[in-house]
Short mmCIF file of C-alpha atoms and ligand atoms in Angstrom, two decimals:
data_model
loop_
_atom_site.label_atom_id
_atom_site.label_comp_id
_atom_site.label_asym_id
_atom_site.label_seq_id
_atom_site.Cartn_x
_atom_site.Cartn_y
_atom_site.Cartn_z
CA MET A 1 0.00 0.00 0.00
CA THR A 2 1.35 3.38 -0.99
CA GLN A 3 1.97 6.03 1.59
CA GLU A 4 -0.48 8.26 -0.23
CA LEU A 5 -3.27 5.71 0.10
CA GLU A 6 -2.37 4.97 3.68
CA ALA A 7 -2.66 8.65 4.60
CA LEU A 8 -5.99 8.91 2.79
CA LEU A 9 -7.44 5.82 4.46
CA GLU A 10 -6.23 7.07 7.82
CA LEU A 11 -8.07 10.36 7.24
CA ASP A 12 -11.16 8.44 6.11
CA ARG A 13 -11.10 6.32 9.27
CA HIS A 14 -10.65 9.46 11.31
CA ASP A 15 -13.68 11.08 9.65
CA LYS A 16 -15.73 7.93 10.21
CA ALA A 17 -14.82 8.10 13.89
CA ILE A 18 -15.92 11.75 13.99
CA ARG A 19 -19.22 10.87 12.33
CA GLU A 20 -19.71 7.98 14.72
CA GLN A 21 -19.30 10.29 17.71
CA ALA A 22 -21.68 12.83 16.20
CA ARG A 23 -24.22 10.06 15.54
CA LYS A 24 -23.96 8.81 19.11
CA ILE A 25 -24.48 12.33 20.44
CA GLU A 26 -27.54 12.77 18.23
CA GLY A 27 -28.97 9.42 19.31
CA LEU A 28 -28.44 10.23 22.98
CA LYS A 29 -30.02 13.65 22.56
CA ARG A 30 -33.07 12.06 20.95
CA ARG A 31 -33.36 9.58 23.81
CA ARG A 32 -32.97 12.39 26.31
CA GLN A 33 -35.77 14.35 24.65
CA ALA A 34 -38.00 11.25 24.53
CA LEU A 35 -37.52 10.82 28.30
CA LEU A 36 -38.31 14.48 28.95
CA ASP A 37 -41.45 14.12 26.84
CA ALA A 38 -42.44 11.00 28.77
CA ILE A 39 -42.05 12.87 32.08
CA ALA A 40 -44.19 15.74 30.82
CA ARG A 41 -46.83 13.29 29.60
CA GLU A 42 -46.97 11.29 32.83
CA GLN A 43 -46.96 14.46 34.90
CA SER A 44 -49.93 15.91 33.05
CA GLU A 45 -51.78 12.59 33.37
CA PHE A 46 -51.14 12.50 37.09
CA LEU A 47 -52.12 16.16 37.53
CA ALA A 48 -55.37 15.53 35.66
CA LYS A 49 -56.16 12.68 38.08
CA LYS A 50 -55.24 14.88 41.03
CA ARG A 51 -57.40 17.74 39.79
CA ALA A 52 -60.35 15.35 39.32
CA PHE A 53 -59.85 14.13 42.89
CA GLU A 54 -59.65 17.67 44.27
CA GLU A 55 -62.83 18.47 42.39
CA LEU A 56 -64.48 15.46 44.06
CA GLN A 57 -63.25 16.64 47.48
CA ARG A 58 -64.62 20.12 46.83
CA HIS A 59 -67.95 18.68 45.72
CA SER A 60 -68.06 16.48 48.81
CA ARG A 61 -67.38 19.44 51.13
CA GLU A 62 -70.08 21.49 49.44
CA LYS A 63 -72.60 18.70 49.79
CA SER A 64 -71.81 18.27 53.48
CA ARG A 65 -72.13 22.02 53.96
CA GLU A 66 -75.51 21.90 52.21
CA VAL A 67 -76.64 19.23 54.68
CA ASP A 68 -75.39 21.32 57.63
CA ASP A 69 -77.07 24.47 56.33
CA LEU A 70 -80.36 22.69 55.77
CA ASP A 71 -80.11 21.06 59.19
CA ALA A 72 -79.51 24.46 60.79
CA GLN A 73 -82.46 25.88 58.90
CA ILE A 74 -84.74 23.05 60.11
CA ARG A 75 -83.60 23.62 63.71
CA ALA A 76 -84.17 27.36 63.48
CA ASP A 77 -87.58 26.92 61.87
CA THR A 78 -88.61 24.28 64.41
CA GLU A 79 -87.54 26.63 67.21
CA LYS A 80 -89.64 29.43 65.70
CA LEU A 81 -92.63 27.09 65.43
CA ARG A 82 -92.12 26.05 69.05
CA THR A 83 -92.07 29.62 70.39
CA GLY A 84 -95.12 30.38 68.23
CA LEU A 85 -94.65 34.15 67.98
CA LEU A 86 -95.93 34.19 64.41
CA SER A 87 -99.16 34.68 62.59
CA TYR A 88 -101.13 31.64 61.56
CA LYS A 89 -100.25 32.23 57.90
CA GLU A 90 -96.55 32.50 58.71
CA MET A 91 -96.74 29.37 60.86
CA GLU A 92 -98.33 27.43 58.02
CA ALA A 93 -95.67 28.56 55.54
CA LEU A 94 -92.96 27.66 58.02
CA ARG A 95 -94.46 24.24 58.70
CA ILE A 96 -94.53 23.48 54.96
CA ARG A 97 -90.92 24.64 54.62
CA VAL A 98 -89.82 22.35 57.45
CA GLU A 99 -91.66 19.41 55.91
CA HIS A 100 -89.98 19.96 52.56
CA ALA A 101 -86.59 20.42 54.21
CA ARG A 102 -86.97 17.17 56.18
CA ALA A 103 -87.86 15.28 53.02
CA ARG A 104 -84.91 16.83 51.23
CA ILE A 105 -82.30 16.38 53.95
CA ASP A 106 -82.46 12.55 53.88
CA GLN A 107 -81.62 12.50 50.21
CA LEU A 108 -78.91 15.15 50.68
CA GLU A 109 -77.37 13.15 53.52
CA ASP A 110 -77.24 10.04 51.33
CA GLU A 111 -75.55 12.02 48.59
CA ALA A 112 -73.07 13.56 51.02
CA LEU A 113 -72.22 10.15 52.49
CA ALA A 114 -71.73 8.65 49.04
CA LEU A 115 -69.33 11.46 48.20
CA ILE A 116 -67.43 11.06 51.48
CA THR A 117 -67.10 7.33 50.73
CA GLN A 118 -65.81 8.07 47.25
CA VAL A 119 -63.22 10.52 48.63
CA GLU A 120 -62.08 7.97 51.22
CA GLU A 121 -61.76 5.28 48.58
CA GLN A 122 -59.88 7.43 46.14
CA ALA A 123 -57.53 9.21 48.57
CA PRO A 124 -55.15 6.24 48.99
CA LEU A 125 -55.21 5.59 45.24
CA ILE A 126 -54.20 9.18 44.52
CA ARG A 127 -51.45 9.03 47.16
CA LYS A 128 -50.20 5.79 45.59
CA ALA A 129 -50.34 7.29 42.09
CA GLU A 130 -48.34 10.28 43.31
CA GLN A 131 -45.72 8.10 45.00
CA ASP A 132 -45.46 5.90 41.91
CA PHE A 133 -45.14 8.89 39.63
CA LEU A 134 -42.47 10.55 41.78
CA ALA A 135 -40.47 7.31 42.10
CA TRP A 136 -40.68 6.72 38.36
CA LYS A 137 -39.76 10.34 37.64
CA ALA A 138 -36.71 10.12 39.92
CA LYS A 139 -35.58 7.01 38.05
CA ILE A 140 -36.03 8.68 34.67
CA GLU A 141 -34.20 11.79 35.87
CA HIS A 142 -31.38 9.54 37.00
CA ASP A 143 -31.32 8.02 33.47
CA ILE A 144 -31.25 11.52 31.97
CA ALA A 145 -28.30 12.47 34.20
CA GLN A 146 -26.50 9.36 32.97
CA ILE A 147 -27.25 10.26 29.36
CA ASP A 148 -25.93 13.77 30.01
CA ALA A 149 -22.69 12.28 31.32
CA GLU A 150 -22.45 10.09 28.21
CA ILE A 151 -23.11 13.06 25.94
CA THR A 152 -20.38 15.04 27.71
CA GLY A 153 -17.97 12.13 27.16
CA HIS A 154 -18.80 11.87 23.47
CA ILE A 155 -18.53 15.63 22.99
CA ALA A 156 -15.05 15.55 24.55
CA GLU A 157 -14.08 12.67 22.23
CA LEU A 158 -15.56 14.48 19.23
CA GLU A 159 -13.62 17.64 20.05
CA ARG A 160 -10.43 15.64 20.49
CA LEU A 161 -10.92 13.98 17.09
CA GLN A 162 -11.75 17.29 15.43
CA GLY A 163 -8.68 18.82 17.01
CA GLU A 164 -6.52 16.02 15.64
CA ARG A 165 -7.98 16.11 12.15
CA PRO A 166 -5.51 18.69 10.77
CA LEU A 167 -2.71 16.23 11.56
CA ARG A 168 -4.42 13.72 9.25
CA THR A 169 -5.19 16.14 6.42
CA ALA A 170 -1.66 17.57 6.51
CA VAL A 171 -0.18 14.31 5.24
CA VAL A 172 -2.61 13.87 2.36
CA GLU A 173 -1.57 15.26 -1.00
CA PRO A 174 -3.50 18.59 -1.45
CA LYS A 175 -5.23 17.76 -4.76
CA LEU A 176 -6.31 14.36 -3.44
CA LEU A 177 -7.47 16.00 -0.24
CA HIS A 178 -9.53 18.46 -2.24
CA ARG A 179 -11.23 15.61 -4.15
CA TYR A 180 -11.79 13.74 -0.93
CA GLU A 181 -13.41 16.75 0.75
CA GLU A 182 -15.72 17.26 -2.21
CA LEU A 183 -16.76 13.61 -2.15
CA ARG A 184 -17.17 13.68 1.60
CA ALA A 185 -19.88 16.30 1.18
CA ARG A 186 -21.81 13.82 -0.99
CA TYR A 187 -21.00 10.43 0.47
CA GLU A 188 -20.45 8.95 3.88
CA ASP A 189 -17.91 6.62 2.24
CA PRO A 190 -15.86 8.70 -0.20
CA VAL A 191 -13.07 6.12 -0.32
CA VAL A 192 -14.04 2.53 -1.10
CA PRO A 193 -12.28 -0.67 -2.11
CA ILE A 194 -12.80 -2.25 -5.50
CA THR A 195 -13.48 -5.97 -5.44
CA HIS A 196 -13.68 -8.20 -8.51
CA GLY A 197 -13.92 -5.11 -10.69
CA ILE A 198 -16.90 -3.72 -8.75
CA CYS A 199 -16.91 -0.41 -6.89
CA SER A 200 -18.17 -1.20 -3.40
CA GLY A 201 -19.62 2.32 -3.14
CA CYS A 202 -22.11 2.18 -6.01
CA ASN A 203 -21.89 -1.58 -6.63
CA LEU A 204 -21.36 -1.05 -10.33
CA ARG A 205 -18.63 -2.57 -12.47
CA VAL A 206 -15.80 -0.27 -13.42
CA SER A 207 -13.86 -0.42 -16.67
CA GLU A 208 -10.92 -2.78 -17.09
CA ILE A 209 -8.59 0.17 -17.43
CA THR A 210 -9.72 1.42 -14.04
CA THR A 211 -9.33 -2.04 -12.57
CA GLU A 212 -5.78 -2.13 -13.91
CA ARG A 213 -4.85 1.40 -12.85
CA VAL A 214 -6.17 0.97 -9.32
CA ARG A 215 -3.34 -1.48 -8.60
CA ALA A 216 -0.82 1.30 -8.96
CA GLU A 217 -2.68 4.43 -7.84
CA ILE A 218 -5.83 5.87 -6.34
CA VAL A 219 -8.44 6.16 -9.11
CA THR A 220 -11.95 7.46 -9.45
CA CYS A 221 -15.03 5.34 -10.07
CA GLU A 222 -16.45 6.39 -13.41
CA ASN A 223 -19.97 5.79 -12.14
CA CYS A 224 -20.08 7.48 -8.74
CA SER A 225 -16.75 9.36 -8.63
CA ARG A 226 -15.71 7.79 -5.34
CA LEU A 227 -12.01 7.23 -4.77
CA LEU A 228 -11.11 3.59 -5.34
CA TYR A 229 -8.30 1.41 -4.03
CA VAL A 230 -7.51 -2.30 -3.87
CA LYS A 231 -7.21 -4.00 -0.54
ZN1 ZN B 1 -18.69 3.71 -7.80
#
C-alpha cells in the first residue's frame, strides 16, 4: 500500500470516527428528549387525576355544607314554630318549609355520604399514584443524568478527534485532499475498495482500465466518482 493511500485511508477512518461520535451524540439527545417528553406526559396525566380528585373533594365538602345548612335551617324553623310568635299564615308557611326540608335532607345526607365514601376510597389511590409517579420520575431523571454524562464524554471525544484532524489532512496530497473533501460532502464513504472489478460504493462494475490502474494508484469510479483502491 502506498503512503499516499495509507494517509488517505487514515483520514477516512478518522472522519468515520468523527461521524460515529456525532451520531452517538444525536442518538443520545433524541433519547434524552424522549424521556423528557415522557415525564411531561406522565406528569400531566397525574395532575389531571389529582385535579379530578380535588374536584371530588370540593364537591363532597359542598354537599356536606348543604346538609349542615339545611339542618340548621330546620332547627331554626322548628324553634320558631315552638315559640309560636308568628301569625297563623306564617306558621303554616314555616311548617310546609320544614316538611320539605326534612324530606330533602335525607336525600342530601345520602348524597353527602356517598361522596365522602368516594373521597375515602380514592384518597389512597391518589397518594399511591403520586408516590409511583415521583419514584418513576426520579428514576427517569437519573437516566437523563446518565445520558448527560455520556453526551459530555462523546462531545469531549468528538472535540479531540476534530482537534486532531488537521494532523491527518496535513499528510494527504493537497489535490487528493480536495477531491476527498468534495466527495465527503456527498458520500459517507468517499473512499471505497474495489473488489472483482466492482466499486463497493455504487456496486457497479468499473472499466478494465480502471481495474488495472487501481493497482498502482488511487483512481476514481467512473460511475459514482468515489475514490477507489484495492485491498
Ligand atoms: Zn462507484
